[in-house]
XYZ file of C-alpha atoms in Angstrom:
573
model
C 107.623 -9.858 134.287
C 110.214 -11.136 136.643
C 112.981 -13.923 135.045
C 114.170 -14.238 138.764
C 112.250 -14.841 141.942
C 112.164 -11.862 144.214
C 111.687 -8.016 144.303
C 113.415 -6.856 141.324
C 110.859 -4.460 140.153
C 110.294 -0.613 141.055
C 108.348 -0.509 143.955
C 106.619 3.068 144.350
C 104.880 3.741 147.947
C 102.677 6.444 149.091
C 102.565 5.456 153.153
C 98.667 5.952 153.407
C 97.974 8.111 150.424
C 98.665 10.802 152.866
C 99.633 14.329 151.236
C 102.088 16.151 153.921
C 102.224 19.705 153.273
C 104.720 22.000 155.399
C 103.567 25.423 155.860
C 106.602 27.369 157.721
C 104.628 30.789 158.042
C 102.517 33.337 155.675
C 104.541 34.542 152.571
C 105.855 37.960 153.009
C 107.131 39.973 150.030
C 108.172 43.105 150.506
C 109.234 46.078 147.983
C 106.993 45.356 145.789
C 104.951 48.412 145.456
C 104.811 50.549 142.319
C 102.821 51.085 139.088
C 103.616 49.188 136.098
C 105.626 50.743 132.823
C 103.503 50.893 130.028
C 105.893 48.587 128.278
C 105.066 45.574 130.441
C 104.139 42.626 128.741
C 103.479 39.295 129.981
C 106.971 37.815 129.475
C 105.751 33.882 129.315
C 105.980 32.382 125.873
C 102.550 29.826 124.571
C 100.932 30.658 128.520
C 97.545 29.211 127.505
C 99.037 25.981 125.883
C 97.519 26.468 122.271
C 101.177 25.162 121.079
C 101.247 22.112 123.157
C 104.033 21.481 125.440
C 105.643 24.550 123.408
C 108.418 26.288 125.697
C 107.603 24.389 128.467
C 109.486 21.647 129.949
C 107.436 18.809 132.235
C 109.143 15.748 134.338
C 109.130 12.251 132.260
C 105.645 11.707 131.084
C 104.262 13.859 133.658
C 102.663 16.588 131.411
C 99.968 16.957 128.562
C 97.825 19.472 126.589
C 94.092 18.971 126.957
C 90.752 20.216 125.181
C 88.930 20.083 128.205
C 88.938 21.500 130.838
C 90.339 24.560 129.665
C 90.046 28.573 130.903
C 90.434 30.146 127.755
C 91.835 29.002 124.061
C 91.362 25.362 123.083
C 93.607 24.230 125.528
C 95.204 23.832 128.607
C 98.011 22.119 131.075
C 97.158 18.639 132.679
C 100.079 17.331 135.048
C 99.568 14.147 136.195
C 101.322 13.179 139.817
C 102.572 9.396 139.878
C 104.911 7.938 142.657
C 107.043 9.805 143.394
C 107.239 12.476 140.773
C 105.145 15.330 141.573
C 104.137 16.537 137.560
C 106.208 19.797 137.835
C 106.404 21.876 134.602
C 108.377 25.141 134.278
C 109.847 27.970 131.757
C 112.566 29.846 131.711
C 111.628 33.713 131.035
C 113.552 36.486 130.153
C 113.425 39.650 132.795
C 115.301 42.713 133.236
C 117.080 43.239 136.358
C 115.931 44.930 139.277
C 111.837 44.566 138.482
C 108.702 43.296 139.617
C 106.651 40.931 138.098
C 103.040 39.251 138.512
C 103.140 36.107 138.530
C 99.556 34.215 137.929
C 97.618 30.775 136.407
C 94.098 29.597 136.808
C 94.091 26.458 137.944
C 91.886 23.344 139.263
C 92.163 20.317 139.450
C 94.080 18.421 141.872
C 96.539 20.468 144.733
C 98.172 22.966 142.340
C 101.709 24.422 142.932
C 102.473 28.043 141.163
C 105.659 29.912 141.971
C 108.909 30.937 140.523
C 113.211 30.211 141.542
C 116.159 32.004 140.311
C 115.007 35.594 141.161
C 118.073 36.454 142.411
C 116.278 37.812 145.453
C 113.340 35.910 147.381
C 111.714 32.767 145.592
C 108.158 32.776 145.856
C 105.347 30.526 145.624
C 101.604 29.808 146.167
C 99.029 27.315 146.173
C 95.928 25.984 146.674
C 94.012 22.885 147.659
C 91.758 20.698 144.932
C 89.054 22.225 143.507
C 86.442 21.323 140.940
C 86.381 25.209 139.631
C 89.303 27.346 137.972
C 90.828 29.572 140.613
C 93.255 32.556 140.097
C 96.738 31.711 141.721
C 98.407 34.892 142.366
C 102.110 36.053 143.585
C 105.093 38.634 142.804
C 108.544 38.647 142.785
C 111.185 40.606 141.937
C 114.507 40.420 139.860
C 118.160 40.970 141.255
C 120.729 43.618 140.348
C 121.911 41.448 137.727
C 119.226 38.890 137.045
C 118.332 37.896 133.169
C 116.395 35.054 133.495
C 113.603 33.179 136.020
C 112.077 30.156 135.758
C 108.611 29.893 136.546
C 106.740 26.450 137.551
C 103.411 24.786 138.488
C 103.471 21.447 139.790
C 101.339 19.055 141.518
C 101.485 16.299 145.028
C 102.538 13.246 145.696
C 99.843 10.850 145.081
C 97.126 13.068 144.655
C 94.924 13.738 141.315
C 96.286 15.538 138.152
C 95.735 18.845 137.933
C 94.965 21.707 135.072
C 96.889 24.727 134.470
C 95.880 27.851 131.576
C 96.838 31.932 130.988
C 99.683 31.576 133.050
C 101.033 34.980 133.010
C 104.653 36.922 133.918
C 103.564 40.081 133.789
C 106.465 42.897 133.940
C 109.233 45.027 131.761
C 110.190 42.754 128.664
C 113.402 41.280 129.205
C 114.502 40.845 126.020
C 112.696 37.841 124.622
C 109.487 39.699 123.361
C 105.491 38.776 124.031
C 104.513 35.440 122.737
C 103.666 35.500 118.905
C 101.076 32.868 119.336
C 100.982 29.682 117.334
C 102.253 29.320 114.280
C 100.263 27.274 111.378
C 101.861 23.273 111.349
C 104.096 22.016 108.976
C 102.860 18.940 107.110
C 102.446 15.417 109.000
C 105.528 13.053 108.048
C 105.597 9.274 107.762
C 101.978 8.483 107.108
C 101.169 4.628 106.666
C 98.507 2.345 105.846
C 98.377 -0.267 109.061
C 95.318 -2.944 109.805
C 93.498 -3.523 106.669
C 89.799 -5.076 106.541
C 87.161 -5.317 104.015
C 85.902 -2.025 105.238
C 88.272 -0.021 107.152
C 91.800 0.882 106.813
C 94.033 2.293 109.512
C 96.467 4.803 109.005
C 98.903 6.173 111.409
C 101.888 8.750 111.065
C 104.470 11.315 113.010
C 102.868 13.542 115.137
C 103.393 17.449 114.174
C 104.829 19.756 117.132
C 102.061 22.644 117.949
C 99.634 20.596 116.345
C 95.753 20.250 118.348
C 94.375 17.804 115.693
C 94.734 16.277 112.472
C 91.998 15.996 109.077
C 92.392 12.660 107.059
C 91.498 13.018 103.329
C 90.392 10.300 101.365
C 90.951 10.792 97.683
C 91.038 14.564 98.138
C 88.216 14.933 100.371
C 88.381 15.188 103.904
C 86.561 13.042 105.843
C 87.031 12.936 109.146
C 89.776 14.661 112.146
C 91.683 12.949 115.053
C 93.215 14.783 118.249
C 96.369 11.697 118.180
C 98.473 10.804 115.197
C 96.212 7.843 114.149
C 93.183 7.095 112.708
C 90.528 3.881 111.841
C 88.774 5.355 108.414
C 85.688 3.009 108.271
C 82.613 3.042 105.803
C 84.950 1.221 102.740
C 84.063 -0.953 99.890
C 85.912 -4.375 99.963
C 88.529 -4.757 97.395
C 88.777 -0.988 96.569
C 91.451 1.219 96.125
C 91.813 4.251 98.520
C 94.414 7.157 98.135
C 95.320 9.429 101.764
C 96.195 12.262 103.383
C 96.383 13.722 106.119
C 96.968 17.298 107.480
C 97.666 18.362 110.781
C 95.712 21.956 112.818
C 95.651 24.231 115.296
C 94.206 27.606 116.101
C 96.208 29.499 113.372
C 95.119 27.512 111.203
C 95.046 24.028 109.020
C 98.848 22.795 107.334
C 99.547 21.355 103.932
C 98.668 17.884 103.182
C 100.983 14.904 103.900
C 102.370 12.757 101.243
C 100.028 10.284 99.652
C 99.463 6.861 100.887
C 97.496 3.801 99.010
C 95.777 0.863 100.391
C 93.517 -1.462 99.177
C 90.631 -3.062 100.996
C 91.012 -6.645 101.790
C 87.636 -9.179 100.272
C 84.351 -9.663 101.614
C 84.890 -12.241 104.918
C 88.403 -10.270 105.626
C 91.707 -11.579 106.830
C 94.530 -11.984 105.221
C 96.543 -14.928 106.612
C 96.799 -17.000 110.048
C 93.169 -18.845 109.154
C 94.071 -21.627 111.083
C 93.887 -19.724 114.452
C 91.344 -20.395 116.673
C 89.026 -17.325 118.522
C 89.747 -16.274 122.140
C 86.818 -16.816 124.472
C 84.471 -14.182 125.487
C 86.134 -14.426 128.768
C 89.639 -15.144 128.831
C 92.689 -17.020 130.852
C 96.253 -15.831 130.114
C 99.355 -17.441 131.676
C 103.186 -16.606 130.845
C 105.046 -20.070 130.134
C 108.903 -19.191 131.043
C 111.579 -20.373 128.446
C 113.943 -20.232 131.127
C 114.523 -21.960 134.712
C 113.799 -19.467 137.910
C 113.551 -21.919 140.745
C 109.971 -22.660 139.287
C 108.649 -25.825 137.791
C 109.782 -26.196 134.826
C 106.942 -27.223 132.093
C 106.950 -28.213 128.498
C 103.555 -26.489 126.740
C 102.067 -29.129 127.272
C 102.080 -29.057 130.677
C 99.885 -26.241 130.524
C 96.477 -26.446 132.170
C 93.783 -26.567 129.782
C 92.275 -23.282 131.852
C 94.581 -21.366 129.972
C 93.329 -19.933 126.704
C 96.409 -17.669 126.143
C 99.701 -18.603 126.584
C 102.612 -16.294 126.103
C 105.613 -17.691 125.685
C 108.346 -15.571 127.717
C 110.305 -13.771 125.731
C 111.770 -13.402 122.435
C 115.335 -11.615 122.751
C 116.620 -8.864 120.872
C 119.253 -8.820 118.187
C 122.135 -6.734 116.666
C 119.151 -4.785 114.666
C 117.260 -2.232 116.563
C 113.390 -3.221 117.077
C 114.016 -6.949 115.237
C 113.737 -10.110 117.624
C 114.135 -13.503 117.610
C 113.074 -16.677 119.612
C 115.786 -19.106 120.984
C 114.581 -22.586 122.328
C 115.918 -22.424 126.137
C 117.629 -26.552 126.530
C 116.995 -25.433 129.957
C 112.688 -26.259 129.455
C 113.317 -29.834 128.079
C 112.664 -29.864 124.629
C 114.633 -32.599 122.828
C 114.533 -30.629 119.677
C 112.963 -27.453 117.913
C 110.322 -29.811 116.361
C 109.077 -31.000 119.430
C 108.277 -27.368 121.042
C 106.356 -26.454 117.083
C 104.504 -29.458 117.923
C 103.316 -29.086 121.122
C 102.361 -25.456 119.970
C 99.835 -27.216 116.613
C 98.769 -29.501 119.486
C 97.568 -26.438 121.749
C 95.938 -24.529 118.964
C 94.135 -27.692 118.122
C 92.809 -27.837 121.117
C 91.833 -24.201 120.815
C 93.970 -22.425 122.866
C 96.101 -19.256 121.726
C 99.979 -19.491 121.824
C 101.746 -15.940 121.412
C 105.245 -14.544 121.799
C 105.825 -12.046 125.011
C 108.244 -9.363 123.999
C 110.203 -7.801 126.593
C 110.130 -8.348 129.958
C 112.006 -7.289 133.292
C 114.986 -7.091 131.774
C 114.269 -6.918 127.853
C 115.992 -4.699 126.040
C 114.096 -4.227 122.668
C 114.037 -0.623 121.840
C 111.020 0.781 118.629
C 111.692 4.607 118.340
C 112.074 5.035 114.339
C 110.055 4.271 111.603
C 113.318 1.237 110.589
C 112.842 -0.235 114.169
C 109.332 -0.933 113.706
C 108.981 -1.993 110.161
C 112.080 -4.632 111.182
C 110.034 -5.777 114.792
C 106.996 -6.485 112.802
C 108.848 -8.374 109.528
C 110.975 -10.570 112.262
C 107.401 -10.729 114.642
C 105.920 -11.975 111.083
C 108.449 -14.805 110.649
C 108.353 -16.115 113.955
C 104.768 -15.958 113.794
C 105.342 -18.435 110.557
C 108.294 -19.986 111.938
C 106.419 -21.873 115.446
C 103.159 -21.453 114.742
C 102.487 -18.086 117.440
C 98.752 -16.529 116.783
C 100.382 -13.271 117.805
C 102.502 -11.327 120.108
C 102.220 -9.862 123.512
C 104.017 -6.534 124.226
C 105.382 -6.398 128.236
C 108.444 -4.006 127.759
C 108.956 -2.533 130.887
C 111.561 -0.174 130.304
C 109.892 2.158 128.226
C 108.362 2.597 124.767
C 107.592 5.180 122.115
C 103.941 5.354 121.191
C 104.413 6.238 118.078
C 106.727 3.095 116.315
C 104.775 0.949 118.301
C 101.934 1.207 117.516
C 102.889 1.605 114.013
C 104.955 -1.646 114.144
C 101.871 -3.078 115.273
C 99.104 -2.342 112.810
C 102.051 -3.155 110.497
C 102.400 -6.650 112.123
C 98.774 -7.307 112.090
C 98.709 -6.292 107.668
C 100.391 -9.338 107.782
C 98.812 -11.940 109.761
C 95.649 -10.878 109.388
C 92.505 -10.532 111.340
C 92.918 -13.421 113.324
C 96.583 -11.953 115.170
C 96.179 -12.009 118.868
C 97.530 -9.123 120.769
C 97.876 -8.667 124.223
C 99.785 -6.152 126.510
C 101.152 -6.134 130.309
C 102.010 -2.624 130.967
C 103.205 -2.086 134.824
C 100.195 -0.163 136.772
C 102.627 3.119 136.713
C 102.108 2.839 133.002
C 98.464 2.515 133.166
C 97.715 5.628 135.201
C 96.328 8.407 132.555
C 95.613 8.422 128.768
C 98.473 10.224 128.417
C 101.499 7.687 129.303
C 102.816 6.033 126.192
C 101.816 2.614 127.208
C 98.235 3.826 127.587
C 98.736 5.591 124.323
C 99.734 2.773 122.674
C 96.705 0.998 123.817
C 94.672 2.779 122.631
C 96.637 3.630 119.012
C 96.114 -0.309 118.801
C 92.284 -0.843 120.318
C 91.188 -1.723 116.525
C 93.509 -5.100 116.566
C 94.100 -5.391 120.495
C 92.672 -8.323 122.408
C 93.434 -8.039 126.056
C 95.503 -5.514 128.429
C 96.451 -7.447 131.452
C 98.149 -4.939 133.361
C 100.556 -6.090 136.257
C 98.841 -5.156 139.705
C 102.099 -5.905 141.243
C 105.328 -4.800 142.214
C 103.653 -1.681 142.087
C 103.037 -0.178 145.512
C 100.258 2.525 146.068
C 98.893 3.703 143.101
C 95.763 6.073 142.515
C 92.156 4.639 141.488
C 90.013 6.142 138.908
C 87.937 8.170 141.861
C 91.702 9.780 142.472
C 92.112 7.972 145.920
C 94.835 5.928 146.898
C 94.901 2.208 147.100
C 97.350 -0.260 148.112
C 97.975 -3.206 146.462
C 96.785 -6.363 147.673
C 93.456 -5.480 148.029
C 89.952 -5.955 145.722
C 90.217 -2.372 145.538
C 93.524 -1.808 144.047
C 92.315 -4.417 141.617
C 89.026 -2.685 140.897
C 90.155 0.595 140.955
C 92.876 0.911 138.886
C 90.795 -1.247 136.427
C 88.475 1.398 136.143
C 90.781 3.260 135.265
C 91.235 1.535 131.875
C 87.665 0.786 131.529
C 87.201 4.494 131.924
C 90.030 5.444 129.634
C 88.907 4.430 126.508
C 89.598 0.311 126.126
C 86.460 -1.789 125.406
C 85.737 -3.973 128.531
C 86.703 -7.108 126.610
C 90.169 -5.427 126.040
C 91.080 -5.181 129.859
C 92.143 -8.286 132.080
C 93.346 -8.541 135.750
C 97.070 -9.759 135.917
C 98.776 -11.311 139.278
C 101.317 -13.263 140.406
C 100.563 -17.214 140.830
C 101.815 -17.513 144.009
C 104.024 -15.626 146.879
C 107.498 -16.715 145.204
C 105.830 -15.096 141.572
C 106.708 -11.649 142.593
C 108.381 -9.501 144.421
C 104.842 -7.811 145.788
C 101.346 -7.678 145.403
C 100.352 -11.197 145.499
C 96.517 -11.593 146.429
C 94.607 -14.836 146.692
C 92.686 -16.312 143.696
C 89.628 -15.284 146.291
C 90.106 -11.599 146.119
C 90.744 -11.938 142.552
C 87.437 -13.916 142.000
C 85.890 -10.669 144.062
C 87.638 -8.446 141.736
C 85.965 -9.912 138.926
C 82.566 -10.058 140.366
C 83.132 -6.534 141.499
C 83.738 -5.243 138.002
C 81.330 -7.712 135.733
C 78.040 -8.293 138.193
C 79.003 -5.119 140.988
C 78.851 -7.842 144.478
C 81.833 -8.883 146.608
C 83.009 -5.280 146.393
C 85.507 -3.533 149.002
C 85.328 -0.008 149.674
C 85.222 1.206 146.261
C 82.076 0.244 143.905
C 82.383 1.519 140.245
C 79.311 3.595 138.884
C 78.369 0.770 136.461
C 79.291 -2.604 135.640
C 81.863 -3.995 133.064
C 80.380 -7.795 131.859
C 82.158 -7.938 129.012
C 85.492 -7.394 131.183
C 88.201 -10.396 129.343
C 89.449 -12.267 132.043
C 92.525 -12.559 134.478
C 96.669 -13.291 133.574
C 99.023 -14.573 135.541
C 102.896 -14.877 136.113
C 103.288 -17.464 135.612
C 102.032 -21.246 134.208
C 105.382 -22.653 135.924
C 105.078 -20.642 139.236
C 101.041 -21.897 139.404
C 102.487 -25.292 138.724
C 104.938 -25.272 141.803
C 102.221 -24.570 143.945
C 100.032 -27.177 142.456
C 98.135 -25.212 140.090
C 96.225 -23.561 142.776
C 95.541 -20.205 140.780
C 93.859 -21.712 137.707
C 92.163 -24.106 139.103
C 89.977 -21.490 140.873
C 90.270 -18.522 138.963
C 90.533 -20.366 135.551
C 86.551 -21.612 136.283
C 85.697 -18.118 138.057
C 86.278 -16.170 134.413
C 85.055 -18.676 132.252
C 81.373 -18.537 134.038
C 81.281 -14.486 133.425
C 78.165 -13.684 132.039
């Protein structure tokens, strides 16, 4: 979210979705012929992935292991293109000098890069267009007088879908560095907590183990169930009983030693354990950010608020001298006379039913949870606000990055404490939104038992991919639908995924749309009419609601946005 009018955000453009590919003539290698020494090996170390990310090296967020699709093993490479990054991951091998090598990967997916640099004679590479089926990618190269090392890479295109990589293979003298051992059995899962706590179900999250495909939970001694991400929702439990656990993590060599123990006790029949007095968010939901701060927009006490807001997050709590702890700091700026006036007007809202939460973050927050410390200090100091003012919960819209891990685990700690009643809502940036594997989207969905609402920002975003792997630009009922399918799609419960926009022209620095296409949006996704170009396979009428940024910059332009949209999402079916 912006503090000041304007285009401060990262804009990221694909001009037309269009995929330009420069071919300057057929690939010509020559010297190449020869039969292979019986000592060649295939000089790539984990080339079918079973370790993970093991020895390979991906752009930012760009790569992942998957179970499926994969060409042999139990896994294989997904890199996922976004903006301008095209998902390249590479190895460095060791060669001997003056030999050839076969270079190869199966591949499908979207367009799929294969080749390999620092030869010390010609670079090479090959690829091939999207396909639905693996396909053998093929090419040689060989070494210089006085060559030791090569990296070899796949990578993807701008803007087009993710694509799969397995049994990549170097295949040529051994250059020092041996034939891959295959993975090794995982060492024991660290930092294993007890997080949300019902009468039934306890979750429990913890570190995830390097070369690790999955995890087994044990519940006093027996295990239970598994879990392919470092968290886990054990259900099935008596209220007000005792439960001791573990956890181990696996892979294909085999299962690890247990984790330490962990206790928790199941809360009483009727659950909860704390913030009683908070009332329920609607089916369908309205979410506005009220600014503690003066931008140029109106500036509003709370209750100012339209009452077609059942969600408002009060923007932002600031950081302090202790990593992942905040605090809240009354801006004179909005008008309050004192403290006690703003506590008020926050017991006034909730009386009237509404939900009044703290945003964390922001364009320019600078609230960092990477270490078990960070997030056991964000969710004591979230905990004290929460008791402090009066907030029924927090919403998380750090834009610069976040660690799946600690937050989420900062989270379920947060909600131990306030109890079943927390609200918890999200605004991850649409970049952040684009595959399962980013850590916003991991987060999401490390936090889907206690989350209420995403409300992703479809703005400031430029042209992002839709769930059918096209390219949309914003400002249209298809960006909108699209990219919302790809949450749907992903793995959040319809009621956990909301459509956030900009009040008005001055509310961002792009992507505003009128409350008419976002009324379209919503009967799109909820009832499948007023449509554009792309229709999703099945409808969504659960789907939460709509946000906007912000109350203040809908006030300056007379409350326009709420007073249609506010009425469009609370007549979902």
């Amino acid at each position: 979210m912006e503090r000041a009018p304007g285009s401060r955000g990262r804009v990221r453009t694909l001009i037309g979705g269009a995929v330009a590919v420069a071919a300057a003539g057929a690939l010509s290698v020559t010297g190449l012929a020869g039969t292979a020494q019986a000592a060649d090996i295939n000089v790539a170390k984990n080339a079918g992935f079973e370790s993970g990310l093991g020895s390979w090296t991906c752009t930012a967020g760009s790569g992942s292991t998957v179970g499926s699709p994969v060409h042999g093993g139990a896994a294989a490479l997904k890199g996922t293109p976004a903006g301008q990054d095209n998902a390249k991951c590479s190895q460095v091998v060791a060669v001997q000098p003056n030999s050839t090598y076969t270079l190869s990967a199966w591949v499908q997916g979207g367009l799929t890069y294969l080749g390999a640099e620092g030869t010390g004679t010609t670079d090479v590479s090959t690829w091939t267009p999207d396909g639905s089926s693996w396909k053998q990618l093929t090419t040689s190269f060989r070494t210089g007088a006085s060559t030791r090392s090569v990296t070899v890479y796949t990578h993807g295109w701008y803007g087009t879908a993710a694509y799969f990589a397995d049994d990549i293979s170097v295949f040529g003298p051994d250059g020092g560095g041996g034939s891959d051992p295959g993975p090794s059995i995982p060492g024991s899962p660290s930092g294993l907590s007890a997080g949300s706590v019902t009468s039934s179900s306890v979750t429990l999250n913890w570190a995830g183990v390097s070369g690790a495909t999955g995890y087994n939970i044990y519940r006093n001694g027996t295990r239970i169930q598994s879990s392919t991400s470092p968290s886990a929702t054990v259900t099935g439990l008596t209220a007000s009983t005792s439960y001791s656990f573990q956890v181990t993590a696996t892979n294909s060599a085999g299962e690890g030693p247990r984790s330490a123990t962990v206790n928790a006790t199941t809360s009483a029949t009727g659950g909860g354990n704390g913030g009683g007095n908070n009332p329920a968010v609607p089916k369908h939901a309205v979410t506005g950010y009220w600014q503690n701060f003066n931008n140029g927009a109106t500036v509003q006490k709370l209750r100012d608020v339209p009452s077609q807001y059942d969600i408002i997050a009060v923007s932002f709590a600031d950081a302090t001298a202790t990593p992942g702890q905040i605090a809240f700091n009354l801006d004179p700026a909005v008008g309050y006379s004192s403290v006690a006036e703003f506590k008020s007007d926050i017991a006034a809202k909730k009386a009237a039913g509404k939900s009044v939460i703290l945003s964390i973050g922001g364009e320019t927050g600078t609230i960092s949870i990477n270490n078990a410390a960070s997030a056991t200090a964000f969710a004591n100091s979230a905990y004290a606000l929460m008791q402090e003012y009066g907030f029924n919960g927090v919403d998380i819209d750090l834009e610069n990055g976040l660690n799946s891990t600690y937050m989420s685990s900062a989270l379920h700690q947060l909600s131990a404490k306030a109890g079943s009643s927390m609200v918890l809502t999200m605004a991850p940036q649409t970049i952040d939104m684009q595959n399962t594997n980013g850590e916003y989207f991991k987060t999401a969905l490390a936090v889907r038992d206690i989350l209420t609402v995403v409300n992703m920002q479809y703005y400031n975003s430029g042209s992002m991919l839709g769930c059918d792997g096209k390219v949309y630009s914003q400002g249209s009922v298809d960006f909108l639908t699209a990219l919302a399918c790809i949450q749907l799609e992903g793995g959040l419960a319809p009621s956990q995924v909301g459509i956030g926009v900009p009040a008005s022209t001055r509310g961002a620095g792009s992507g505003y749309v009128s409350p008419t296409i976002v009324n379209n949006a919503l009967d799109c996704l909820t009832v499948g009419t007023n449509c554009g170009s792309f229709k999703p396979s099945k409808t969504y009428p659960g789907l939460r609601g709509a946000m906007t940024w912000s109350t203040n910059w809908d006030a300056t332009a007379g409350n326009a946005w709420s007073n249609a949209v506010g009425p469009k999402v609370h007549s979902l079916p």
